[in-house]
Short mmCIF file of C-alpha atoms and ligand atoms in Angstrom, two decimals:
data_model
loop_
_atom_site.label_atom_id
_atom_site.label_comp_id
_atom_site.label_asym_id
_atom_site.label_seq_id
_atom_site.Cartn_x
_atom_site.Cartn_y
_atom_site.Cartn_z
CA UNK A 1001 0.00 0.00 0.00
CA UNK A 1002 2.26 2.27 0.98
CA UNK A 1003 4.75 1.57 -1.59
CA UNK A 1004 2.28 1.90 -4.21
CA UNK A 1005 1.62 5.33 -3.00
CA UNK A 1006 4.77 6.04 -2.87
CA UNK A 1007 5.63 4.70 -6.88
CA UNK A 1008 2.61 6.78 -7.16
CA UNK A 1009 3.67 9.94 -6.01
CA UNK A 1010 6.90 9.29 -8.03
CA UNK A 1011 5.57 8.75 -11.15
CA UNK A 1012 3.49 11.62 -10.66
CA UNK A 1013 6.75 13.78 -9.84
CA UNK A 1014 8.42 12.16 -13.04
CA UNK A 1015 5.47 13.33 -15.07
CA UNK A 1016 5.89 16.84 -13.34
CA UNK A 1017 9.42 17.03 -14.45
CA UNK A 1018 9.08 15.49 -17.88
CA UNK A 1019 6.69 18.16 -18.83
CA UNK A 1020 8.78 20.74 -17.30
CA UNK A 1021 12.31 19.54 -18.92
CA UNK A 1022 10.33 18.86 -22.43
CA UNK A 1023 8.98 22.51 -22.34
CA UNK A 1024 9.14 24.38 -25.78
CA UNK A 1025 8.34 28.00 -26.62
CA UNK A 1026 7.33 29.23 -29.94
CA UNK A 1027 7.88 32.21 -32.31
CA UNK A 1028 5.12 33.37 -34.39
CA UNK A 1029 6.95 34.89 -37.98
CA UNK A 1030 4.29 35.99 -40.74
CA UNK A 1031 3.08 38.55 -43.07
CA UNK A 1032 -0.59 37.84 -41.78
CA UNK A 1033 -0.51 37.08 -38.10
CA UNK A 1034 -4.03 36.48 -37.32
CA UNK A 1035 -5.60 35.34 -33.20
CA UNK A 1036 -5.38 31.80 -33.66
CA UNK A 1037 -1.57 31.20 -34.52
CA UNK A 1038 -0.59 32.78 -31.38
CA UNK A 1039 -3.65 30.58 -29.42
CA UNK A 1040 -3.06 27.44 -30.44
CA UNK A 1041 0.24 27.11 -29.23
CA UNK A 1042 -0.97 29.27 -25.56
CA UNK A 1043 -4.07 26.48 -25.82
CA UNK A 1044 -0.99 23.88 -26.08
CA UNK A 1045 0.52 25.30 -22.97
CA UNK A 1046 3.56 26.22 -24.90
CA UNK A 1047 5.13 29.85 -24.61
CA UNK A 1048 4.97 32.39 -27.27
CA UNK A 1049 7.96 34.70 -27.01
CA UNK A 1050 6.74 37.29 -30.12
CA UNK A 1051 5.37 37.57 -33.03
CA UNK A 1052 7.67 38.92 -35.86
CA UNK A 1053 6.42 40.47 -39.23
CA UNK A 1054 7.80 41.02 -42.77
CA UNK A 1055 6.48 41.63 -46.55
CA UNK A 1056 4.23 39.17 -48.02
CA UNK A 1057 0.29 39.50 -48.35
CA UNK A 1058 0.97 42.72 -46.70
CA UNK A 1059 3.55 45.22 -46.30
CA UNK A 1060 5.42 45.03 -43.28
CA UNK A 1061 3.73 47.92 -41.52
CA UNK A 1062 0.34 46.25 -42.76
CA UNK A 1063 1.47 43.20 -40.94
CA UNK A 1064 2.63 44.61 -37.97
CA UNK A 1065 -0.48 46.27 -37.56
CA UNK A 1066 -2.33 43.06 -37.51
CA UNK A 1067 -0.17 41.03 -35.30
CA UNK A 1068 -0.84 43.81 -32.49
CA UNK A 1069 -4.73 43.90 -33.31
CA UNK A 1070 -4.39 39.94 -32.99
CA UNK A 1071 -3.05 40.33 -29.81
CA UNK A 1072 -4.76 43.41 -28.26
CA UNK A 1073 -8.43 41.53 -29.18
CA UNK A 1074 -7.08 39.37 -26.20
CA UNK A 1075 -5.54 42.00 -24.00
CA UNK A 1076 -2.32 39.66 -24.91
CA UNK A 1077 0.15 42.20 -26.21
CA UNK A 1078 1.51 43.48 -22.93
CA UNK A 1079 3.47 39.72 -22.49
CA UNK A 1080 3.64 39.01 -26.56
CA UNK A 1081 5.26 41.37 -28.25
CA UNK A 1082 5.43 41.94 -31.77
CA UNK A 1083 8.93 42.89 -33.94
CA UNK A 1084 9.21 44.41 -37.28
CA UNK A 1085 10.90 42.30 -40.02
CA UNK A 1086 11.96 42.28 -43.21
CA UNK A 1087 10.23 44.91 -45.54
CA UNK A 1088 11.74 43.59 -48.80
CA UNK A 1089 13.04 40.09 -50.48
CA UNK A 1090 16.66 39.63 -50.14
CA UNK A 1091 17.02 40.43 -53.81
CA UNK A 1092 13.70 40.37 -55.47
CA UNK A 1093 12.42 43.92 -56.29
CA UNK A 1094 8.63 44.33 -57.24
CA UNK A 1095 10.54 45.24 -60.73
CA UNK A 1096 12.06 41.82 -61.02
CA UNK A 1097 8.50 40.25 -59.96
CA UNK A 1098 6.87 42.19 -62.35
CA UNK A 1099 9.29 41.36 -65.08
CA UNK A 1100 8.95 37.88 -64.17
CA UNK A 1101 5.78 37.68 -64.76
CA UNK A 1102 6.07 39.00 -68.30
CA UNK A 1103 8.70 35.93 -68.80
CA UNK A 1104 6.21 33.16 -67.77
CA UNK A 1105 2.47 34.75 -66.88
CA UNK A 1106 0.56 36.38 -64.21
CA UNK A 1107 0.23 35.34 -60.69
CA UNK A 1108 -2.99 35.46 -59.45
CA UNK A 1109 -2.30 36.48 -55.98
CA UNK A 1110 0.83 39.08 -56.03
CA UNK A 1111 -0.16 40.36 -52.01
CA UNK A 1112 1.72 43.72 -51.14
CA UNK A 1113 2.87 44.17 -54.60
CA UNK A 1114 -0.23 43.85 -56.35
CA UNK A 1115 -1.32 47.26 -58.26
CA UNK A 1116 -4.66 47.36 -56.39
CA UNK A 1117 -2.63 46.74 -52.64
CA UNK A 1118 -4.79 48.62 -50.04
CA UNK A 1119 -2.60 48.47 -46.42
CA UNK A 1120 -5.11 47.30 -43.76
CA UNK A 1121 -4.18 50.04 -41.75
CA UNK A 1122 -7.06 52.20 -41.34
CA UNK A 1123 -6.55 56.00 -40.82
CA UNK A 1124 -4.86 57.50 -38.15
CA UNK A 1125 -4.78 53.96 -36.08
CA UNK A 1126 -2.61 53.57 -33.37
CA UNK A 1127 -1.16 50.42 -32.94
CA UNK A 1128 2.13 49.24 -30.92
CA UNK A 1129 4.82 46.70 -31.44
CA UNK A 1130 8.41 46.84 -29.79
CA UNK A 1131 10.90 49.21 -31.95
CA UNK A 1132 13.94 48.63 -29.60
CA UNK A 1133 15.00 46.04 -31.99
CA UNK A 1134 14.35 44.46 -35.14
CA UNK A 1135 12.75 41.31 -35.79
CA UNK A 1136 16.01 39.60 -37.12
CA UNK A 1137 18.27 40.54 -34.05
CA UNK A 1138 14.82 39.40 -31.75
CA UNK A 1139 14.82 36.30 -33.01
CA UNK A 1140 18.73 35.35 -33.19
CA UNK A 1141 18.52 36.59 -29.53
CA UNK A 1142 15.58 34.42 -28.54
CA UNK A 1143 16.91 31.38 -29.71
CA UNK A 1144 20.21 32.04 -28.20
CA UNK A 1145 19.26 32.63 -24.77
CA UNK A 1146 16.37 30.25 -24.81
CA UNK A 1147 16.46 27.32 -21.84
CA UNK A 1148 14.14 25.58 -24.16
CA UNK A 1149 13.18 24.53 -27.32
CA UNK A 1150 12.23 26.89 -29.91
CA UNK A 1151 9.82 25.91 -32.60
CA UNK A 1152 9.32 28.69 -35.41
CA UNK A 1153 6.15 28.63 -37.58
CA UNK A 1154 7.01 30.71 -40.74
CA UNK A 1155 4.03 31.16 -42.44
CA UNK A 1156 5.20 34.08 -44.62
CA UNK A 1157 8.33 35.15 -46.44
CA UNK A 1158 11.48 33.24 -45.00
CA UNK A 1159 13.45 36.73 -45.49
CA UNK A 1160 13.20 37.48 -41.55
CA UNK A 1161 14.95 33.63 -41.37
CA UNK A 1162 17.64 34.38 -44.25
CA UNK A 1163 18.72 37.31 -42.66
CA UNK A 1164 18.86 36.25 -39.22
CA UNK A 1165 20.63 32.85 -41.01
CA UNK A 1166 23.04 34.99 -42.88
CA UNK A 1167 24.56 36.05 -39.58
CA UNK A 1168 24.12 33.01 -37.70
CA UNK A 1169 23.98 30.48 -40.03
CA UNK A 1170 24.04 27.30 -36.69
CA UNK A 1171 20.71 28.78 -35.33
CA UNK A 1172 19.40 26.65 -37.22
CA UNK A 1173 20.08 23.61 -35.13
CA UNK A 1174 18.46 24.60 -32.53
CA UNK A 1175 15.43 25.15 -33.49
CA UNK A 1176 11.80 23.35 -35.44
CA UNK A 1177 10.86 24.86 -38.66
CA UNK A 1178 7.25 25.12 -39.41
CA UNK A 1179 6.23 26.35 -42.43
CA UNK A 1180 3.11 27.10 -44.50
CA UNK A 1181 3.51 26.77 -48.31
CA UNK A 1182 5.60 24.47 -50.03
CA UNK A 1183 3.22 23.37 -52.56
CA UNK A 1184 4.31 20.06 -54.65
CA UNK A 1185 2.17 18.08 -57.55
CA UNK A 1186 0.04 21.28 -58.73
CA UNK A 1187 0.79 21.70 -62.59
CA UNK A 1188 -2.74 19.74 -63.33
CA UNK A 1189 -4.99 21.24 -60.69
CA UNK A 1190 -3.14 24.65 -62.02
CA UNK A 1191 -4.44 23.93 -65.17
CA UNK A 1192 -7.78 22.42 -64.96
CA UNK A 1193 -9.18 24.21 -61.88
CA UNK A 1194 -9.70 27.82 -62.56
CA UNK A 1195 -8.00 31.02 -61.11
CA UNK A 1196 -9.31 30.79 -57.09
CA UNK A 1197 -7.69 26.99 -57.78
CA UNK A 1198 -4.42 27.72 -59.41
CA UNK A 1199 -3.73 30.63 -56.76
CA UNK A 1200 -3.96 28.03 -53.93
CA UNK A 1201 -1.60 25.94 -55.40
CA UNK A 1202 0.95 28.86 -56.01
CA UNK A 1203 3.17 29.28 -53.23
CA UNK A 1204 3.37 32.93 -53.00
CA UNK A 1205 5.42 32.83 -49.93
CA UNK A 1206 8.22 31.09 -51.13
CA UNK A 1207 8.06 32.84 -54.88
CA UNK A 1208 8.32 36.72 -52.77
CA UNK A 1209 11.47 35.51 -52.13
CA UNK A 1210 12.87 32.74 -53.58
CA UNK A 1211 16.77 33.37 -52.77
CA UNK A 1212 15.49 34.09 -49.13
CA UNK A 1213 13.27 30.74 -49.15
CA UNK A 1214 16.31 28.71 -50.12
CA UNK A 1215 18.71 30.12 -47.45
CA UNK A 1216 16.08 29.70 -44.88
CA UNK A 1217 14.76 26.38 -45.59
CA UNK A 1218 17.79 24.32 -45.94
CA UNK A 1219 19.53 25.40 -43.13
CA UNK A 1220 20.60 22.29 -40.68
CA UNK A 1221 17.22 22.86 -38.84
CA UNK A 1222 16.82 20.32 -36.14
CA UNK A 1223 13.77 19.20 -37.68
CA UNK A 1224 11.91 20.78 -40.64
CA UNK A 1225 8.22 20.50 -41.02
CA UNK A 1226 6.50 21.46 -44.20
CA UNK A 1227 2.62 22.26 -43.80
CA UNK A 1228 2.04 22.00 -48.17
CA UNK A 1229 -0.81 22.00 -49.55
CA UNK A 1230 -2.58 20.27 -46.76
CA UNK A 1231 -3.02 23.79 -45.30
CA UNK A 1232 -5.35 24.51 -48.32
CA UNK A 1233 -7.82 22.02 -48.14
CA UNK A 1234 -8.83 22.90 -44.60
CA UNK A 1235 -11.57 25.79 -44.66
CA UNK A 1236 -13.92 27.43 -41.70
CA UNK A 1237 -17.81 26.06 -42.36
CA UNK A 1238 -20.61 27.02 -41.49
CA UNK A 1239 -21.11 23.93 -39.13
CA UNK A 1240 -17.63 25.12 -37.29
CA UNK A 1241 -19.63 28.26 -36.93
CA UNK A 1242 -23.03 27.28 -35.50
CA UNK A 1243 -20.44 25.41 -33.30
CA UNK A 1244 -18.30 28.17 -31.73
CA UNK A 1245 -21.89 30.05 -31.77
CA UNK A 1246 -23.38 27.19 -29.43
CA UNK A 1247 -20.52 26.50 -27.15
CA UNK A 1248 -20.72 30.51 -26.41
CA UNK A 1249 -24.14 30.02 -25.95
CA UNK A 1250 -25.83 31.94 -29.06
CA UNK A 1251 -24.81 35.21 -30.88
CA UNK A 1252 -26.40 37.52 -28.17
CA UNK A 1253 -23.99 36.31 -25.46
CA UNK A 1254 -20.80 36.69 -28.42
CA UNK A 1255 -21.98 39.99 -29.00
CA UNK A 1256 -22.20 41.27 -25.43
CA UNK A 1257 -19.16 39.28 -23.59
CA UNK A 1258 -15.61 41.15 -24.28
CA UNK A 1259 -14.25 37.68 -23.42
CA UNK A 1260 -15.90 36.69 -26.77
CA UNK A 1261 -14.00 39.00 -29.27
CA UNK A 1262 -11.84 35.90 -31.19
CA UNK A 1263 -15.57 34.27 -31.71
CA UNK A 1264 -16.77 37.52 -32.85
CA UNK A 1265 -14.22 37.81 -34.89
CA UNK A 1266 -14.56 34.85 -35.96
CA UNK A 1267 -18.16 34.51 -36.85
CA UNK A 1268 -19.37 38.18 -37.83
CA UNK A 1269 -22.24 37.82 -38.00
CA UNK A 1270 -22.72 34.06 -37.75
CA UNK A 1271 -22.78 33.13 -41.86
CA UNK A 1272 -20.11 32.34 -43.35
CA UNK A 1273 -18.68 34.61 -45.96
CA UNK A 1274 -18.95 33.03 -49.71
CA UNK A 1275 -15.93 34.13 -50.49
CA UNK A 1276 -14.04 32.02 -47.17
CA UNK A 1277 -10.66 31.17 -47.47
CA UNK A 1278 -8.60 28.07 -46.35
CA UNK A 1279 -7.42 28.52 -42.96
CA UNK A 1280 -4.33 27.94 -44.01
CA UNK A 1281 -1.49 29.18 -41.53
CA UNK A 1282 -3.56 28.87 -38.44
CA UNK A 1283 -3.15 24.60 -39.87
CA UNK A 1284 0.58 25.18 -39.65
CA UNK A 1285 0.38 26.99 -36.38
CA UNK A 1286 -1.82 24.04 -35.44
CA UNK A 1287 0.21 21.13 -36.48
CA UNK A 1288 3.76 22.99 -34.83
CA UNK A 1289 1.08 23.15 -31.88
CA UNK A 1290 -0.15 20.22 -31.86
CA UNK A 1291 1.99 17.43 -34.15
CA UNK A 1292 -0.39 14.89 -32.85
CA UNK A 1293 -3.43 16.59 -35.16
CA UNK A 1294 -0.95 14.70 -38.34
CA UNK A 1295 -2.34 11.74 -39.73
CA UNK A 1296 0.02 11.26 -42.90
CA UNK A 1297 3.79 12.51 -44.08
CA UNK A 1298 6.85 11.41 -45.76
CA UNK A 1299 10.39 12.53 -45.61
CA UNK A 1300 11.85 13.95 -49.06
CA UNK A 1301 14.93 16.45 -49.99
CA UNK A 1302 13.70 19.85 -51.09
CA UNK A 1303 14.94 23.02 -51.91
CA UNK A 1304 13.85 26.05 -54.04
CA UNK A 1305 14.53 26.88 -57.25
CA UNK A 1306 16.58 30.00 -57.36
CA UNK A 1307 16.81 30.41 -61.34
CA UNK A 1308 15.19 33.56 -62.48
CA UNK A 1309 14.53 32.59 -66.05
CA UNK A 1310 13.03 29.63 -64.92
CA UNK A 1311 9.26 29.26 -64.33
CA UNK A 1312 9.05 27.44 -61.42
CA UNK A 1313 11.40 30.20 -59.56
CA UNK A 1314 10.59 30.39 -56.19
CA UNK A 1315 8.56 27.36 -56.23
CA UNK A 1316 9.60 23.97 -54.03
CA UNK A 1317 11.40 21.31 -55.65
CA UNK A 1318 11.82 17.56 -53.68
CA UNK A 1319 14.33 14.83 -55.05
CA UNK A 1320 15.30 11.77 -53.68
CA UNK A 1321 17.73 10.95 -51.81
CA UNK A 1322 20.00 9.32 -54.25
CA UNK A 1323 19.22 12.17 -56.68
CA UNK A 1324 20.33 14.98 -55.13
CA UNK A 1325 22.30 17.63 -56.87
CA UNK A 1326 25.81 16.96 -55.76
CA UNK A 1327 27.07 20.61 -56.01
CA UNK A 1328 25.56 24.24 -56.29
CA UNK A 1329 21.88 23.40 -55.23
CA UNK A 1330 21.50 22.78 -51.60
CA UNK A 1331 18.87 20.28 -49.96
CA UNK A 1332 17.40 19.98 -47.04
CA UNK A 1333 15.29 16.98 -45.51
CA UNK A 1334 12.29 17.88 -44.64
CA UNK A 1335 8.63 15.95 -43.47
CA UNK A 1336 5.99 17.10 -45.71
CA UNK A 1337 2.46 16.38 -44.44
CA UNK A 1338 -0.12 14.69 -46.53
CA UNK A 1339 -3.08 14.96 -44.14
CA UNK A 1340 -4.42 16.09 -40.98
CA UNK A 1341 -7.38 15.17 -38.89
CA UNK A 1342 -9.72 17.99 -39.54
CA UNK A 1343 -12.34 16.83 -37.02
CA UNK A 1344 -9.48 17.66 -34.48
CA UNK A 1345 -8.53 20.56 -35.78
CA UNK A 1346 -11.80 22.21 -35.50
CA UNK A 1347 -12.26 21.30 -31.67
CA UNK A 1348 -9.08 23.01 -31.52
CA UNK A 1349 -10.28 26.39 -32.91
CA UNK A 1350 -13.28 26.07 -30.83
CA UNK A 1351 -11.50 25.15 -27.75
CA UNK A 1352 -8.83 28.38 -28.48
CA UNK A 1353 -11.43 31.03 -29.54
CA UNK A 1354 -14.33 30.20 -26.54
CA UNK A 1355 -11.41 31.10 -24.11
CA UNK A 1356 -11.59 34.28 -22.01
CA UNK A 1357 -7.75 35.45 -22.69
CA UNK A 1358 -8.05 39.19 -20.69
CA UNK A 1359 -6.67 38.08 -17.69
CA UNK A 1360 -3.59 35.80 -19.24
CA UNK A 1361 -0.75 38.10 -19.43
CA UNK A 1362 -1.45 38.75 -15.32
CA UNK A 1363 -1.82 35.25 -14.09
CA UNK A 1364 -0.93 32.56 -16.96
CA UNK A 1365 -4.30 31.21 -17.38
CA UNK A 1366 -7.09 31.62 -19.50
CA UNK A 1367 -10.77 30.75 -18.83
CA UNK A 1368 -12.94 28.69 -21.03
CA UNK A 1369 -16.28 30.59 -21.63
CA UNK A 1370 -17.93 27.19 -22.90
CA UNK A 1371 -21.53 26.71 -21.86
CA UNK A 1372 -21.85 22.94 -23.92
C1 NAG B 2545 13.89 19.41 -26.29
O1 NAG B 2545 13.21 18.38 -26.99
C2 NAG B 2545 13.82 17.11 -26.89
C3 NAG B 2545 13.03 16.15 -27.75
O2 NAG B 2545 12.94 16.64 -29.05
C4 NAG B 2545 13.87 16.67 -25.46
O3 NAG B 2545 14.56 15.45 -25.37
C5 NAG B 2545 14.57 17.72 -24.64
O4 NAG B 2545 14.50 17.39 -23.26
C6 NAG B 2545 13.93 19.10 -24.82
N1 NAG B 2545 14.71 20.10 -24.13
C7 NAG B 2545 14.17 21.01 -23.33
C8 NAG B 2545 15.11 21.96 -22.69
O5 NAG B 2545 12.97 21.08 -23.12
C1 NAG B 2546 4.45 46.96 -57.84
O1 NAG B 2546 4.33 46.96 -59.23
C2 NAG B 2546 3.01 47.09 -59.70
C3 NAG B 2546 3.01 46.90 -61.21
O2 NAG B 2546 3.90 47.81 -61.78
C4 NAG B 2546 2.49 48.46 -59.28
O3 NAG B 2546 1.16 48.63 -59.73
C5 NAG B 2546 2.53 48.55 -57.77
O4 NAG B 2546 2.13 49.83 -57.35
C6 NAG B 2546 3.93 48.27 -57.27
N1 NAG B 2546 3.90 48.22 -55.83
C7 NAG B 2546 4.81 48.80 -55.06
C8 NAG B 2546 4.63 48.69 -53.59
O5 NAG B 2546 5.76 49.40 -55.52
C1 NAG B 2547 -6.59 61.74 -39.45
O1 NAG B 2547 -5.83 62.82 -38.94
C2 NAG B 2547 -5.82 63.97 -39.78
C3 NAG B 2547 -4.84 64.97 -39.21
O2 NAG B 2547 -4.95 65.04 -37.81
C4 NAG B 2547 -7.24 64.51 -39.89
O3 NAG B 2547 -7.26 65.62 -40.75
C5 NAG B 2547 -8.14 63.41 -40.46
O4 NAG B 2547 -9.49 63.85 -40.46
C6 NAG B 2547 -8.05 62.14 -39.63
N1 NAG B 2547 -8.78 61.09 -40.30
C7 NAG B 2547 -9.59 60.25 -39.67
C8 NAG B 2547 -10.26 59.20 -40.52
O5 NAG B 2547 -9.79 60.30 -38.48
C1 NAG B 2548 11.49 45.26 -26.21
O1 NAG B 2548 12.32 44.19 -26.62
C2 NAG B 2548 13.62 44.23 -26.05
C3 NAG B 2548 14.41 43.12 -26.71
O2 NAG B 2548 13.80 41.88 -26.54
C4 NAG B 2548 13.50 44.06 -24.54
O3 NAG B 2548 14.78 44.12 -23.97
C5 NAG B 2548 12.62 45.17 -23.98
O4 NAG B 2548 12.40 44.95 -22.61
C6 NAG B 2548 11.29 45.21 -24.71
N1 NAG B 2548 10.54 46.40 -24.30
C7 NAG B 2548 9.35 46.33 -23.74
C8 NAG B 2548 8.71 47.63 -23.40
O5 NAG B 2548 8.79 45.27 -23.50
C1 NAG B 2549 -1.30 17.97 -52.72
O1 NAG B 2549 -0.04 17.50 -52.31
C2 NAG B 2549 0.08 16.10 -52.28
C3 NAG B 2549 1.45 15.79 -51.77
O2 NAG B 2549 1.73 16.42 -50.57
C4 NAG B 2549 -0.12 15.50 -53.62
O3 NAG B 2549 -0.09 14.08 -53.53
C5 NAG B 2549 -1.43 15.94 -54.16
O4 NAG B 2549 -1.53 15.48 -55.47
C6 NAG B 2549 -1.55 17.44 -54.12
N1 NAG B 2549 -2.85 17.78 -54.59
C7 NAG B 2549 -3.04 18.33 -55.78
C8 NAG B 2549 -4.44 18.59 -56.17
O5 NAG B 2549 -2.13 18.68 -56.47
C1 NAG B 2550 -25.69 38.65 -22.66
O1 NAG B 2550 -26.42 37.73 -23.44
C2 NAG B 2550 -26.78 36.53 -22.73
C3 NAG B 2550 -27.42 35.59 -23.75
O2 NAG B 2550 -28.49 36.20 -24.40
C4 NAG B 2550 -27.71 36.90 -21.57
O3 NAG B 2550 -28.02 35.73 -20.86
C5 NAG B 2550 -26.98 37.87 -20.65
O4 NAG B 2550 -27.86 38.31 -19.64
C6 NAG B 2550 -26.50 39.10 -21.44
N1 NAG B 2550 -25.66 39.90 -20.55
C7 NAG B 2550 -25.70 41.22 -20.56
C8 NAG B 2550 -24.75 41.90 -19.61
O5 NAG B 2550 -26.42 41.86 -21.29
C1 NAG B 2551 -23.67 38.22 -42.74
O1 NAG B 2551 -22.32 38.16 -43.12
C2 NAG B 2551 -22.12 37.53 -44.37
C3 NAG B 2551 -20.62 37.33 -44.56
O2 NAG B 2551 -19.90 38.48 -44.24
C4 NAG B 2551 -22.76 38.39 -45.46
O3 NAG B 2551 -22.57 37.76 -46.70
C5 NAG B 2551 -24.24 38.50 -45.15
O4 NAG B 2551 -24.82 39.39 -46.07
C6 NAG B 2551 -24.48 39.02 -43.74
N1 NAG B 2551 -25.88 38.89 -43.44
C7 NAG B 2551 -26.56 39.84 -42.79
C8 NAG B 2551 -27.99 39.54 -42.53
O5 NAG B 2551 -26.03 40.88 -42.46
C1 NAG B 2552 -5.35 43.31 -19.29
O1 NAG B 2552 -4.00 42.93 -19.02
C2 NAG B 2552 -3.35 43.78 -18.10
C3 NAG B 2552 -1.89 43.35 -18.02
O2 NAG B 2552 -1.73 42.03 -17.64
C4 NAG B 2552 -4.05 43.73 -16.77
O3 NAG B 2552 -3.43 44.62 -15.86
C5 NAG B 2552 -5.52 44.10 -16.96
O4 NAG B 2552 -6.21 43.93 -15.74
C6 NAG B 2552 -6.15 43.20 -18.00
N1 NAG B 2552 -7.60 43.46 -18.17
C7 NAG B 2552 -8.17 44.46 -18.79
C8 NAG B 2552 -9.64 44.46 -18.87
O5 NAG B 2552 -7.53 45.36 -19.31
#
């Protein structure tokens, strides 16, 4: 009896420790931050040192503008803080994007360089992020003085990475790559699937900056994860919806509870837009969250193709082993995922936006506001 108690008590210490000594803490680098890459890893129980912004879908003030509305919905910024990144490619210029396009044809979705770009930003809003120090120098400096395990989920340009790579090119090994993008097998649903298809199997992020993409992405990383296309086949419904409208307990109660602002934000109005799109970085943040949401992968080489007159620049190339280039183009391994359970990722979103976040940054813990 008593020595079972006692075994008990230990293996309750050991699982004390384990969880404390396995500990991880995330970074959050994008050109769209939105709420629920920075809650799925809190949700986790993991840490969330920053989240840093460069040039993609937005420019990089656009983007810093929505990480610290992401965070301020939750009364999160004052222990998140956001850093400003990289505001160009490393050496593509809208010019040589433009010309590019002349070369081998128009691409649908061209983000902060498209002629009709509108920054988010509305008028005379004030928004804050941490100017002390860049993005690039944040991140080399979190890694470096981190006790723990750093997982980064890129989910926009991988210029913040180059740069901060260029310096320190051994960071690398210390931390988990996540990344959205890295779109393989596309040249037929390209073809036959319309523009709102071909644009979701273009992977803008990597083609902003291809010469960036291929520093960042085959550095030594202790383990590289790429999201693919996976992230594009997973979209909010209207049954996720009437969910995270019933587990707040109806509209009215969304509408008049500030703990409720993600759902609101979430919802609108409670229909779904027609024109939805895939939720496809909050999957990345989800699977560096929570690797246990994968259900398929396999292990390749990759890299990106840097050759300007070429028309899959900037797009993700994979070889086998045995074929890899043996000079000049550098590979990387990497896991690419196939598929994820969905069904668990929704219960995830639910469980992360019905969450009463105002009172985190003070104590550590958030509240769940579910009434189901
Ligand atoms: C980091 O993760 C590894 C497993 O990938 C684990 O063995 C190690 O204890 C972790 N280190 C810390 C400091 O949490
Ligand atoms: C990028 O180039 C396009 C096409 O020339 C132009 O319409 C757009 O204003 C440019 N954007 C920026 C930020 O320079
Ligand atoms: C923004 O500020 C300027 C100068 O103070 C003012 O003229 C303008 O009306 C303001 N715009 C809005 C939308 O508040
Ligand atoms: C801003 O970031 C720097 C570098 O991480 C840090 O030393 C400083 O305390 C931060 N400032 C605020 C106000 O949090
Ligand atoms: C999506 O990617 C997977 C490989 O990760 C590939 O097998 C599949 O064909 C792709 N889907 C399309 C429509 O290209
Ligand atoms: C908010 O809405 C809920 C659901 O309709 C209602 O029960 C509650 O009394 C309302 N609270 C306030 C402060 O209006
Ligand atoms: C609700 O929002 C959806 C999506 O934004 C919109 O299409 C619809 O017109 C709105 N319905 C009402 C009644 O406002
Ligand atoms: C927001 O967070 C701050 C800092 O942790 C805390 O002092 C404050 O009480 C929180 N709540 C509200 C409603 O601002």
């Amino acid at each position: 009896m008593t020595t079972m108690k006692f075994s008990t008590f230990l293996g309750l210490a050991a699982s004390l420790l384990v969880r404390h000594v396995a500990s991880e803490v995330f970074i959050i680098d994008n050109d769209t931050p939105t709420a629920l890459q920075i809650l799925f890893p809190l949700t986790a129980g993991k840490r969330v040192m920053g989240v840093s912004t460069n040039i993609g879908d937005y420019d990089v003030e656009g983007a810093t503008y929505e990480a610290s509305l992401a965070l301020s919905t939750g009364n999160l910024s004052s222990c998140i803080p956001v850093y400003k990144g990289a505001a160009q490619p490393l050496v593509q210029t809208n010019d040589t994007y433009q010309l590019w396009q002349q070369l081998f044809g128009s691409i649908v979705w061209q983000g902060a360089w498209a002629s009709d770009y509108e920054s988010p930003i509305p008028a005379n809003a004030t928004y804050t992020y941490n100017d002390t120090v860049g993005a690039v120098q944040w991140i080399m400096d979190t890694v470096k003085t981190s006790d723990e395990n750093v997982t980064i989920v890129a989910a926009g340009s991988m210029t913040n990475l180059a740069l901060a790579l260029a310096q320190w090119p051994d960071m690398a090994k210390n931390v988990k790559l996540v990344i959205m993008g890295g779109y393989v097998d596309g040249q037929i649903a390209q073809v036959t699937g319309g523009d709102f298809v071909n644009d979701m199997y273009t992977d803008f992020n990597l083609m902003i900056d291809p010469e960036g993409a291929q520093r960042a992405l085959t550095a030594p990383w202790k383990e590289l994860v790429i999201v693919g296309n996976i992230s594009s086949q997973v979209y909010p419904t209207q049954s996720l919806y009437n969910e995270l409208i019933a587990v707040s307990g109806g509209m009215a109660a969304i509408k008049n509870t500030s703990g409720l602002a993600y759902v609101e934000d979430m919802v609108g109005n409670g229909t779904l837009s027609s024109s939805n799109l895939p939720f496809w970085d909050e999957v990345a943040a989800g699977i560096a969250a929570f690797p246990e949401m994968v259900t398929g992968s396999y292990e390749t080489y990759v890299y990106v193709d840097t050759s300007y007159a070429s028309p899959f620049y900037g797009s993700l190339r994979m070889v086998p082993a045995d074929l890899r280039p043996r000079a000049g183009t550098k590979t990387t391994k990497a896991t690419m995922i196939t598929s994820v359970d969905v069904d668990a990722f929704y219960s995830k979103v639910v469980d992360a936006l019905v969450r009463d976040w105002t009172y985190f940054c003070q104590s550590g813990k958030s509240k769940s506001l579910a009434v189901l």
